[in-house]
CSV table of C-alpha atoms in Angstrom, one decimal:
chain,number,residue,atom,x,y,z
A,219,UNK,CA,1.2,-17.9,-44.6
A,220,UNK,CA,1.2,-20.6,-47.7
A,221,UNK,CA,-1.0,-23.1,-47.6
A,222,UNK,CA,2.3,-26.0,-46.8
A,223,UNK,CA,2.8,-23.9,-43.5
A,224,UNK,CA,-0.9,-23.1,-42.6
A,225,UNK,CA,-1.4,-27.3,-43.0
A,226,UNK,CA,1.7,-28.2,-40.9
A,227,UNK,CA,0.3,-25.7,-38.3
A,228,UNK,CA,-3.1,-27.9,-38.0
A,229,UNK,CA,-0.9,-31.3,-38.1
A,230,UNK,CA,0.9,-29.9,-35.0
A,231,UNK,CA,-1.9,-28.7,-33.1
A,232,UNK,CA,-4.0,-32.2,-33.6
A,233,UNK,CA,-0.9,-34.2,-33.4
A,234,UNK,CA,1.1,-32.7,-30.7
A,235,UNK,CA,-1.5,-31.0,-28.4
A,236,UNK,CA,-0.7,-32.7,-25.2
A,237,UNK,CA,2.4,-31.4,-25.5
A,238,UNK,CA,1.0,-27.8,-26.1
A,239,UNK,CA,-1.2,-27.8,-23.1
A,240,UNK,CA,1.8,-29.0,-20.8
A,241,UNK,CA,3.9,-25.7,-22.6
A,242,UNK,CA,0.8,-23.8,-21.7
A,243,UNK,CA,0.4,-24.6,-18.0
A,244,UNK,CA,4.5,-24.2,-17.6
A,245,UNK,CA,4.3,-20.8,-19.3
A,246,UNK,CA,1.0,-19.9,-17.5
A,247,UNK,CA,2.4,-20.9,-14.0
A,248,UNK,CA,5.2,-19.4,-14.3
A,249,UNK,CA,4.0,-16.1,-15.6
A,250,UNK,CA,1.5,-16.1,-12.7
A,251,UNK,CA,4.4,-16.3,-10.1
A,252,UNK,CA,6.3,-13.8,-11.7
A,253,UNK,CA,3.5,-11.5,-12.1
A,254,UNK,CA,2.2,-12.1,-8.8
A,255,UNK,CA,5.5,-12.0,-7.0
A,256,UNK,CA,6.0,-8.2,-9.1
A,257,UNK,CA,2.9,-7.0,-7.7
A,258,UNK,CA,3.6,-7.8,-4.3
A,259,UNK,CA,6.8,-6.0,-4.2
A,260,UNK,CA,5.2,-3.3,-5.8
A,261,UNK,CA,2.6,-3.3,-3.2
A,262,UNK,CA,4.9,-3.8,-0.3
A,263,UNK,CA,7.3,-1.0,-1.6
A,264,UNK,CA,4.4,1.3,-1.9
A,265,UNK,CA,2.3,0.8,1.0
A,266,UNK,CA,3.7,3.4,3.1
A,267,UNK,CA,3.6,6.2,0.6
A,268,UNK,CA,0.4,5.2,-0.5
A,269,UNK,CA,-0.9,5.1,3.1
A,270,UNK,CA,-0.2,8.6,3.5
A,271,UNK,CA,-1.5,9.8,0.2
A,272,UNK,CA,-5.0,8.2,1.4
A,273,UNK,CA,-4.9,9.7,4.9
A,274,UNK,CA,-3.1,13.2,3.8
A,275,UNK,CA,-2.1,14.3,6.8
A,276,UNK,CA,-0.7,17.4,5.7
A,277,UNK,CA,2.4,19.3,5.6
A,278,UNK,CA,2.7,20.8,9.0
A,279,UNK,CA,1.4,18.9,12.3
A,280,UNK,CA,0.8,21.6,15.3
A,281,UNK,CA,0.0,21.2,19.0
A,282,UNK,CA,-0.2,24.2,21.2
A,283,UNK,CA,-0.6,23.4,24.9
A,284,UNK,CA,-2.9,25.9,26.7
A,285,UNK,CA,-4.7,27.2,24.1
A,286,UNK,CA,-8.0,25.1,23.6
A,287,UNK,CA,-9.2,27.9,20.8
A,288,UNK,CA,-6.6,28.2,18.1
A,289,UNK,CA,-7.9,26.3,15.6
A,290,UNK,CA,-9.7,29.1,14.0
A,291,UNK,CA,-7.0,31.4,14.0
A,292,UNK,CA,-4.5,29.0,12.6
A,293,UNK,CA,-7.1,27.7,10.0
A,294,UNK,CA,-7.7,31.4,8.7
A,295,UNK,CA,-3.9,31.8,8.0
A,296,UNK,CA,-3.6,32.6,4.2
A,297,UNK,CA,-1.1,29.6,3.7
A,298,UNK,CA,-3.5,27.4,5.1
A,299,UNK,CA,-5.4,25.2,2.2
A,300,UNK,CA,-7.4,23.2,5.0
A,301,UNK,CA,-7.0,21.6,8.4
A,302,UNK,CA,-8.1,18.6,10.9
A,303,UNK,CA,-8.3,19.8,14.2
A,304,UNK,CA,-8.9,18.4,17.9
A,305,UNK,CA,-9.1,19.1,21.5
A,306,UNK,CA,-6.5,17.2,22.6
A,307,UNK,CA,-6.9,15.4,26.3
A,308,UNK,CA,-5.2,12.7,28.6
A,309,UNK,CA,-7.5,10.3,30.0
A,310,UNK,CA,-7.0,7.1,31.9
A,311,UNK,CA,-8.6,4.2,30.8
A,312,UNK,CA,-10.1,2.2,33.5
A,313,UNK,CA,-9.4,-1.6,33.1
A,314,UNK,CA,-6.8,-4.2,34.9
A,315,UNK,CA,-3.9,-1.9,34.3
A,316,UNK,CA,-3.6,1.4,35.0
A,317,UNK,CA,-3.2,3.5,31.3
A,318,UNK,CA,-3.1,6.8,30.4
A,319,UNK,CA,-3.5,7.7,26.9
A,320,UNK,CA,-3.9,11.0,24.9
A,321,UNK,CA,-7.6,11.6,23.3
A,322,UNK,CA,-7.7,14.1,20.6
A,323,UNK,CA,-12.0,15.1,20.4
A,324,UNK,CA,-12.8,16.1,17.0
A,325,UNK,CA,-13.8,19.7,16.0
A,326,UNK,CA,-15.9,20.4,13.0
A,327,UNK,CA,-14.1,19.9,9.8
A,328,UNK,CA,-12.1,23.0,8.7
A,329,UNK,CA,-12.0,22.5,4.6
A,330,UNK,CA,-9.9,25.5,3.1
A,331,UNK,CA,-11.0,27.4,0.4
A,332,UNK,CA,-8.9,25.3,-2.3
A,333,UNK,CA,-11.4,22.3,-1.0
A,334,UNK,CA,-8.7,20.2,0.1
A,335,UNK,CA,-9.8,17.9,3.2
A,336,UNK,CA,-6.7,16.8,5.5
A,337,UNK,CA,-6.5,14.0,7.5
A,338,UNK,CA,-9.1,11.1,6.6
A,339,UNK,CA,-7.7,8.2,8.3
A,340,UNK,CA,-8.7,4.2,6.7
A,341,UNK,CA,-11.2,2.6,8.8
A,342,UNK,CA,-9.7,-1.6,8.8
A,343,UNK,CA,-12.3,-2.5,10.9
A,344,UNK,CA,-16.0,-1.2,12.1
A,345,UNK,CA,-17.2,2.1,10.9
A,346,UNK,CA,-16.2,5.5,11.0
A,347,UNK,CA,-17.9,7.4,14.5
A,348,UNK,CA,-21.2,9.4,14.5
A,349,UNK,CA,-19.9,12.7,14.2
A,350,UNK,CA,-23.1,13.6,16.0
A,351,UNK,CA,-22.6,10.6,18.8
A,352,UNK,CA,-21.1,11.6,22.0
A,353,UNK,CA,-20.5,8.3,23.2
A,354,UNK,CA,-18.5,6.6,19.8
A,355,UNK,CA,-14.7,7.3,19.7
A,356,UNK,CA,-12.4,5.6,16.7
A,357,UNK,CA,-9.2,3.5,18.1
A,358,UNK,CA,-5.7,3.2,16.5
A,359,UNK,CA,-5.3,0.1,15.0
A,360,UNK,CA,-2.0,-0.6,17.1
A,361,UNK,CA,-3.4,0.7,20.4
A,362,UNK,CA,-6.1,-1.6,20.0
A,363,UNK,CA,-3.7,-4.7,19.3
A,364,UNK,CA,-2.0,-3.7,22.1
A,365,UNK,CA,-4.5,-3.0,24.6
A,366,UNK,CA,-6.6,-6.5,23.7
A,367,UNK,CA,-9.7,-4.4,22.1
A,368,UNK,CA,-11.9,-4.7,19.8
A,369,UNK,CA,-14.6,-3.0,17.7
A,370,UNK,CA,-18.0,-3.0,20.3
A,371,UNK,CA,-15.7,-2.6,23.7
A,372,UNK,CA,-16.4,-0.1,25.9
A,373,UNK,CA,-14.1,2.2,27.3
A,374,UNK,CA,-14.5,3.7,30.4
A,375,UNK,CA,-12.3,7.3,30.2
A,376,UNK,CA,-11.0,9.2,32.9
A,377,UNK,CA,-10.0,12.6,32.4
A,378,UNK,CA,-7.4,14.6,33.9
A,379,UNK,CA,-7.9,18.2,34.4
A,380,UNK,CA,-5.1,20.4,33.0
A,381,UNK,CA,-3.7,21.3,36.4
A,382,UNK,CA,-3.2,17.3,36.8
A,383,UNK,CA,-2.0,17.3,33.5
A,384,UNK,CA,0.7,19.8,34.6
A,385,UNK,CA,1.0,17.2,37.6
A,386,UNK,CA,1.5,14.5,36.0
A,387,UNK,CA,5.2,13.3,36.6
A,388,UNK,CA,4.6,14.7,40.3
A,389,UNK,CA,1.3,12.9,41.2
A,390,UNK,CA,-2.0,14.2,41.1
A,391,UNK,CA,-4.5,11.5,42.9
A,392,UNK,CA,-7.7,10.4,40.3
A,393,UNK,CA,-8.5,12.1,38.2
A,394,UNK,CA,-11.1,15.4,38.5
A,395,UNK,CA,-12.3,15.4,34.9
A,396,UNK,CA,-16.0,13.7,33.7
A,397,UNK,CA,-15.1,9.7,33.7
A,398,UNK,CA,-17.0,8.6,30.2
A,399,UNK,CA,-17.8,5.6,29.1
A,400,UNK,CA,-17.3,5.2,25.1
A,401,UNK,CA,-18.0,2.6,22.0
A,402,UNK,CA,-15.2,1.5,20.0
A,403,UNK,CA,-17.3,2.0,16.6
A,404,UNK,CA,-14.0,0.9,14.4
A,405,UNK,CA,-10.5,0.9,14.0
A,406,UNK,CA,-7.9,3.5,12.2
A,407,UNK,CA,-4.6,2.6,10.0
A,408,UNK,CA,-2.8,6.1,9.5
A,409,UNK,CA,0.7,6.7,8.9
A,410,UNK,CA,3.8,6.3,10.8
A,411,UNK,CA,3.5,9.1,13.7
A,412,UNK,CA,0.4,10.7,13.5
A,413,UNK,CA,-2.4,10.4,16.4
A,414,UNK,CA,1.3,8.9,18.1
A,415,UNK,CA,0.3,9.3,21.7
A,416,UNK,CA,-3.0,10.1,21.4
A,417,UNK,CA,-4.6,6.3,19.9
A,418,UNK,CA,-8.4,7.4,20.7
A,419,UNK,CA,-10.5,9.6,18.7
A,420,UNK,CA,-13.5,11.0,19.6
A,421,UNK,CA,-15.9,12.8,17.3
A,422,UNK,CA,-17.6,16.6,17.1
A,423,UNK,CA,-20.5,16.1,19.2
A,424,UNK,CA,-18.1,14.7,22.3
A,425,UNK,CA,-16.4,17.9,21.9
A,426,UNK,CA,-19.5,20.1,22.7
A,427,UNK,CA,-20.6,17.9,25.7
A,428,UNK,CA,-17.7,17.9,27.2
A,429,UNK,CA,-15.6,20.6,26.5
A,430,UNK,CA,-13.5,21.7,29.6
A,431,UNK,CA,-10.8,18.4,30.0
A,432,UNK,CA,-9.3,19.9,26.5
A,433,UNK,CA,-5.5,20.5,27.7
A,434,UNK,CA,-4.3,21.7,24.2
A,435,UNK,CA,-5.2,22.1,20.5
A,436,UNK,CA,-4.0,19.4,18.3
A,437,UNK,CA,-3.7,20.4,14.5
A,438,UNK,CA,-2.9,18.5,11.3
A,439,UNK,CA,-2.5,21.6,8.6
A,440,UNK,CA,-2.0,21.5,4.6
A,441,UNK,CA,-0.5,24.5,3.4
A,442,UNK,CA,0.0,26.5,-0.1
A,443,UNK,CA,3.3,25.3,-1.2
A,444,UNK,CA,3.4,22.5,0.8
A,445,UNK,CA,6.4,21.5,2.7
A,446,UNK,CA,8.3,24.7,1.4
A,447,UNK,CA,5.8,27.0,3.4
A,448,UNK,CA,6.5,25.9,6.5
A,449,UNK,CA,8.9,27.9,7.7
A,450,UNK,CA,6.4,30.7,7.0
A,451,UNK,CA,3.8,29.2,8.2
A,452,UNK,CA,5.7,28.5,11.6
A,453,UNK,CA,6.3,32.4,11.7
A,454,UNK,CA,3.0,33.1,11.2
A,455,UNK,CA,1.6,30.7,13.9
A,456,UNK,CA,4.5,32.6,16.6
A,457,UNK,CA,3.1,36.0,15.9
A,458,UNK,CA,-0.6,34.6,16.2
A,459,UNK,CA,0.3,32.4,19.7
A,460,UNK,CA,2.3,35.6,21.2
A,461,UNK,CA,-0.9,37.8,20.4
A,462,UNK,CA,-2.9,36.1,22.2
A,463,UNK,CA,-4.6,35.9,25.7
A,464,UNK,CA,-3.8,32.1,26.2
A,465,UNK,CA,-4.3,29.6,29.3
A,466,UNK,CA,-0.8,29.1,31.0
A,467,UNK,CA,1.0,26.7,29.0
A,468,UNK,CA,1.9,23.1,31.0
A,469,UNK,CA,5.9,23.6,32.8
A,470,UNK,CA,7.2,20.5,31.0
A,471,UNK,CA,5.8,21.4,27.4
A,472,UNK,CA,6.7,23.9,24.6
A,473,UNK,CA,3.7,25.9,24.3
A,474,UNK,CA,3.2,25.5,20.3
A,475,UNK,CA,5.3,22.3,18.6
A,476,UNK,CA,5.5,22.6,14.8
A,477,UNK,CA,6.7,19.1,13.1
A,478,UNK,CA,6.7,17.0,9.5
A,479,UNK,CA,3.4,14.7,9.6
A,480,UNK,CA,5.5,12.5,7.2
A,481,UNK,CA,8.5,11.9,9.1
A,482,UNK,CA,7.2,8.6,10.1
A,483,UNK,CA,6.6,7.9,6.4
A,484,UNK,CA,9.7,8.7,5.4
A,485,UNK,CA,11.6,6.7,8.0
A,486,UNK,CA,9.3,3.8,7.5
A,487,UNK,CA,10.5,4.0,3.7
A,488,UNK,CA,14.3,3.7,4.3
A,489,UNK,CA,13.8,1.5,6.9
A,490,UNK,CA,12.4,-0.8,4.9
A,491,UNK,CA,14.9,-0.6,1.9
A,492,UNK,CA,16.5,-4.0,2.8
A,493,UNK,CA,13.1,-5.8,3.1
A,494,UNK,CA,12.2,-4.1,-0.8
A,495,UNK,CA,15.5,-5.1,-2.1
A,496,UNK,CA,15.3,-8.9,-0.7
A,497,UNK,CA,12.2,-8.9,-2.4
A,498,UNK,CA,13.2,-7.3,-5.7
A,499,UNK,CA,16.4,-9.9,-6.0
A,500,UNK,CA,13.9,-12.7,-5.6
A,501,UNK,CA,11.9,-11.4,-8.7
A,502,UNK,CA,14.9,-11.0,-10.5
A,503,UNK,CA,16.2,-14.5,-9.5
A,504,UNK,CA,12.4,-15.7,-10.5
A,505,UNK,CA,12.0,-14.1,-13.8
A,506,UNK,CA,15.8,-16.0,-15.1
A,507,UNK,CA,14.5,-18.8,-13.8
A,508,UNK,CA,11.2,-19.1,-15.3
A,509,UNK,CA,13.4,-17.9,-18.6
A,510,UNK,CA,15.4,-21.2,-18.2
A,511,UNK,CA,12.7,-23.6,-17.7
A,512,UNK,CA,10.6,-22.4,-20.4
A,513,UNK,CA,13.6,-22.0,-23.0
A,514,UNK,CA,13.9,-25.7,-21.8
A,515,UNK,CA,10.8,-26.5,-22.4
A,516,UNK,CA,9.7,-25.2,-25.8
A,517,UNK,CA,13.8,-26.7,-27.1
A,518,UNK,CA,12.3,-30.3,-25.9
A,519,UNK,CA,9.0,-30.0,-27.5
A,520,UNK,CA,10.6,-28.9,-31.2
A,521,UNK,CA,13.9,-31.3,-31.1
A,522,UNK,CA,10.9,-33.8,-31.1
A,523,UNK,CA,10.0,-33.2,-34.3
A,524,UNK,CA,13.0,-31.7,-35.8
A,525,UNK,CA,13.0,-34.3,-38.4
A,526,UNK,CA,10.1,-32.8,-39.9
A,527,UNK,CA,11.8,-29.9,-40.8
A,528,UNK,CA,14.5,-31.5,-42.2
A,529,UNK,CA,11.8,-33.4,-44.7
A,530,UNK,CA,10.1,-30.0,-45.3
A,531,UNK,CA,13.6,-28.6,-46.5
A,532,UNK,CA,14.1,-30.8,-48.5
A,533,UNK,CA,10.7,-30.9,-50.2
A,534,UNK,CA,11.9,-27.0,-50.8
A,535,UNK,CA,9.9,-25.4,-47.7
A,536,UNK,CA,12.0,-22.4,-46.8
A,537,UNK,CA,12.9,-21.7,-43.3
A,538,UNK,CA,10.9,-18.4,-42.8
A,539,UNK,CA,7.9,-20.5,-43.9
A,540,UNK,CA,9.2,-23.6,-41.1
A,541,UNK,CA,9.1,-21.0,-38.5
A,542,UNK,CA,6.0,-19.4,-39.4
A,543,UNK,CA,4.3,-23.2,-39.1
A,544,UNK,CA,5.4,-23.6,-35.8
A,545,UNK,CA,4.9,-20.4,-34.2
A,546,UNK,CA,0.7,-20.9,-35.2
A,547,UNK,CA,0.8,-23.4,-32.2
A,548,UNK,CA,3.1,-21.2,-30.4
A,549,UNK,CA,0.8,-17.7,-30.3
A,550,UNK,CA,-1.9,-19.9,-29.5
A,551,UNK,CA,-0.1,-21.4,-26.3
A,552,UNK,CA,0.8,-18.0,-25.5
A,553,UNK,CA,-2.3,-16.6,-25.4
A,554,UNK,CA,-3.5,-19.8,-23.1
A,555,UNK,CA,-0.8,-19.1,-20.9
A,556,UNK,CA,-1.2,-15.5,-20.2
A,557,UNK,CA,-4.9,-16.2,-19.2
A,558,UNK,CA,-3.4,-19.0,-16.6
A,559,UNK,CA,-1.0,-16.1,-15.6
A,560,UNK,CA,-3.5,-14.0,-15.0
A,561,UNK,CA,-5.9,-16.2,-13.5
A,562,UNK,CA,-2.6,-16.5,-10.7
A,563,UNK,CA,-2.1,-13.1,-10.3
A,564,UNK,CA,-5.6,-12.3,-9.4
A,565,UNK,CA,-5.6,-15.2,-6.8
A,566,UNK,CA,-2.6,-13.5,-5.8
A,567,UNK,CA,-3.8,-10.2,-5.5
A,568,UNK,CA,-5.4,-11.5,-1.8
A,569,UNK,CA,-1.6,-11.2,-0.3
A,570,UNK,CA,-0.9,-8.2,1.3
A,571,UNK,CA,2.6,-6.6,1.8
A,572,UNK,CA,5.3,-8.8,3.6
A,573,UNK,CA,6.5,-8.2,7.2
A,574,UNK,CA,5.5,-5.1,9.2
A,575,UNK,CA,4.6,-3.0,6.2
A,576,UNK,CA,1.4,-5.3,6.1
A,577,UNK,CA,0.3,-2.9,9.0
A,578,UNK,CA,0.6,0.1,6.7
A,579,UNK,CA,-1.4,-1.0,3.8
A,580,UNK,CA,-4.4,1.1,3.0
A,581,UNK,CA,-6.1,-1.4,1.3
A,582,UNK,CA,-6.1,-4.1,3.4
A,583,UNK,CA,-7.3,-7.5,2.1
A,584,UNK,CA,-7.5,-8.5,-2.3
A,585,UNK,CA,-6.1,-5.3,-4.3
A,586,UNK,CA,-5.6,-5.7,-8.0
A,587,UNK,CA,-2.7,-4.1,-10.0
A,588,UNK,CA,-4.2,-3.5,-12.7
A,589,UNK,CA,-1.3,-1.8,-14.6
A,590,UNK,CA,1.5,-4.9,-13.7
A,591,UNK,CA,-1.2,-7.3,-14.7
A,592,UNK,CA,-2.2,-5.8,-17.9
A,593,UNK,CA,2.0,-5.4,-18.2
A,594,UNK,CA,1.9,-9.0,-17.1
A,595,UNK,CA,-0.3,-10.5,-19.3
A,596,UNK,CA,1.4,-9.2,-22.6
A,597,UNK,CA,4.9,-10.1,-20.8
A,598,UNK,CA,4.0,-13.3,-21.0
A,599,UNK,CA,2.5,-13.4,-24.7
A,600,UNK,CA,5.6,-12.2,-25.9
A,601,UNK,CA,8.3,-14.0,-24.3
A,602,UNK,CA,6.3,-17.1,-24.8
A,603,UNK,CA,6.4,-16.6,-29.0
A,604,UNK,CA,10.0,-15.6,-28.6
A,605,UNK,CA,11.0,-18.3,-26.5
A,606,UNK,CA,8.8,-20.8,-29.3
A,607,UNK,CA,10.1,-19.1,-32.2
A,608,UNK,CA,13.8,-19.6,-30.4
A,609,UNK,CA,13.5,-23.2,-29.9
A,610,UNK,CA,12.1,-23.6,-33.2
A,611,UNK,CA,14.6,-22.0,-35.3
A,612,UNK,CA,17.0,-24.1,-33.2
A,613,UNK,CA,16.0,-26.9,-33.8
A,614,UNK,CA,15.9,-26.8,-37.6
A,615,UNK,CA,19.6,-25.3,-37.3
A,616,UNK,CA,20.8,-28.3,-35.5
A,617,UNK,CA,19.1,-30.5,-37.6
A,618,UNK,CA,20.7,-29.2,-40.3
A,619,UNK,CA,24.2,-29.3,-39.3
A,620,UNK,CA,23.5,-32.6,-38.2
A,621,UNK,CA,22.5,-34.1,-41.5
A,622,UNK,CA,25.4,-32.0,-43.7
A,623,UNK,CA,27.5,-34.2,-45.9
A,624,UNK,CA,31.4,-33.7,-45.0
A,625,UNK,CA,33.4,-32.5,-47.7
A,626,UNK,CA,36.3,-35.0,-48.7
């Protein structure tokens, strides 16, 4: 930069500075909308996917009425990369309405010998349950909603045998099983479909005290080839159930279900299409907008002084070296409004995903993109000295034509 262009650049920044700061806080504002309105689309968009990455709750979900013992057996199935497993009951809770819910009683974690660990549900609220405390169980978020619990309520569990389980659209009286009473220790967000029926979760150590109500073995399996081996792994799970010496499965139930964990994911995703691509046109409508303003803008703040640059033509200043003046004060506002921009996306990053996905998020609460913000942030740098170096060289151009003597 010449010395002429480096000394208009100081005379605009001392002169004209309000001015700069008012292009700064337009620019930084609405950067920081934009920004923040990208990442919560992103985040909304992603929420259930993400959810289910988190949880994992594998590629094949498995319940086998009768048989309290297959875990084992399924978990040693060479497809098999790792399991979650449970005794799965029916209990009434005790309370001013009468409620039966499922209850699916932890066994010891069955890690495969890739190391892969399935189904680790997000705890929203409380803590995760002593696996070594009989009396703490682990509610679904929903249930607990829906029931009016909280974390520190007790629930007092009645247990069905599984005779009255097999009785259970006939009558069966109250129930025979051990009546329990439990602590709510915290709260679980999983995906779509999983734990569906069966809200309360007890832990390793309830298993062992009480082991006869189990009706049925509940599974949640990740396999070698994921959703491709299922088929063989269905196979192999019918060979294992009809070789075995089983309880007599309940009239009303299949013996051994096989289903996708991730239907509800996948449902939830197109389901919520129209609520994504509401919120995509808004960013889109956003970002011309904020164009327009700031295109505006920065035209406003150089027609000011376009004058200037008709007297530094004339005194032989060429228009590269013009240009180069003005955009001095122009990287400098860019850089000042990217920080705003960013200081309003991270104050942003507190809002969680709109309408019912904000019940799948995973990370409930602030949750920082850090790849849009960084994307963001030098978004707005460079728009900003394009806009400037727009408005600039159109300004000299009018000014120009303006002042051109008319040929006779």
């Amino acid at each position: 930069m010449s010395p002429a262009a480096a000394a208009i650049a100081r005379f605009e920044c001392r002169r004209r500075w309000r001015s700069l700061l008012a292009l700064a806080l337009i620019g930084g504002i609405l950067g920081g909308v934009v920004i923040g309105a990208a990442a919560l689309t992103r985040r909304t968009a992603t929420a259930p996917d993400r959810l289910a990455a988190v949880v994992d709750p594998g590629d094949a979900h498995l319940r086998a009425i009768g048989d309290v013992d297959l875990a084992d057996a399924v978990a040693a199935l060479p497809m098999v990369s790792g399991a979650w497993a449970a005794r799965l009951s029916v209990a009434r809770l005790d309370g001013p309405n009468v409620i039966y819910l499922g209850v699916v009683a932890e066994l010891p974690p069955i890690v495969g010998e890739d190391g892969r660990t399935v189904l680790d549900p997000t705890v929203v609220q409380g803590r995760a349950a002593d696996p070594g405390a009989a009396d703490e169980v682990m509610l679904r978020e929903d249930a607990a909603e829906a029931f009016g619990l909280a974390v520190g309520d007790t629930l007092r569990l009645s247990f069905l045998t599984p005779e009255e389980i097999d009785q259970f659209d006939t009558g069966f009286g109250e129930p025979d099983g051990p009546t329990v009473d439990v602590l709510i220790a915290g709260l679980l967000r999983v995906p779509p479909g999983v734990f569906d029926g069966s809200p309360v979760v007890a832990t390793p150590a309830f298993t062992s005290r009480y082991p006869d109500p189990g009706a049925a073995t509940e599974m949640y399996v990740g396999l070698r080839g994921g959703a491709s081996a299922v088929p063989a792994f269905s196979a192999a799970v019918d060979e294992l159930v009809a070789s075995r010496p089983t309880a007599q499965p309940a009239e009303d139930f299949a013996p051994v279900t096989i289903d996708d964990p991730r239907l509800g994911t996948a449902a939830l995703v197109e389901s919520s299409r129209v609520l994504v691509g509401g919120l995509v046109a808004a960013l889109i409508v956003a970002i011309v907008a904020s164009l327009v303003v700031c295109a505006q803008a920065w035209s406003r703040h150089f027609s000011a002084s376009a004058n200037q640059q008709q007297i530094e033509a004339a005194l032989g200043m060429s228009g590269r070296a013009r240009l180069a003046a003005r955009l001095v004060p122009g990287v400098l506002v860019a850089v000042a409004a990217s920080a705003i921009a960013v200081a309003i996306a991270l104050a942003a990053s507190g809002i969680e995903p709109v309408g019912g996905l904000s019940d799948i998020e995973p990370e409930p609460g602030w949750r920082l993109d850090v790849g849009g913000v960084a994307v963001g942030a030098v978004g707005v740098v460079v728009v900003t000295i394009a806009v400037a170096a727009w408005g600039a060289a159109r300004a000299g151009a009018a000014r120009r034509d303006a002042v051109r003597p008319r040929r006779p």
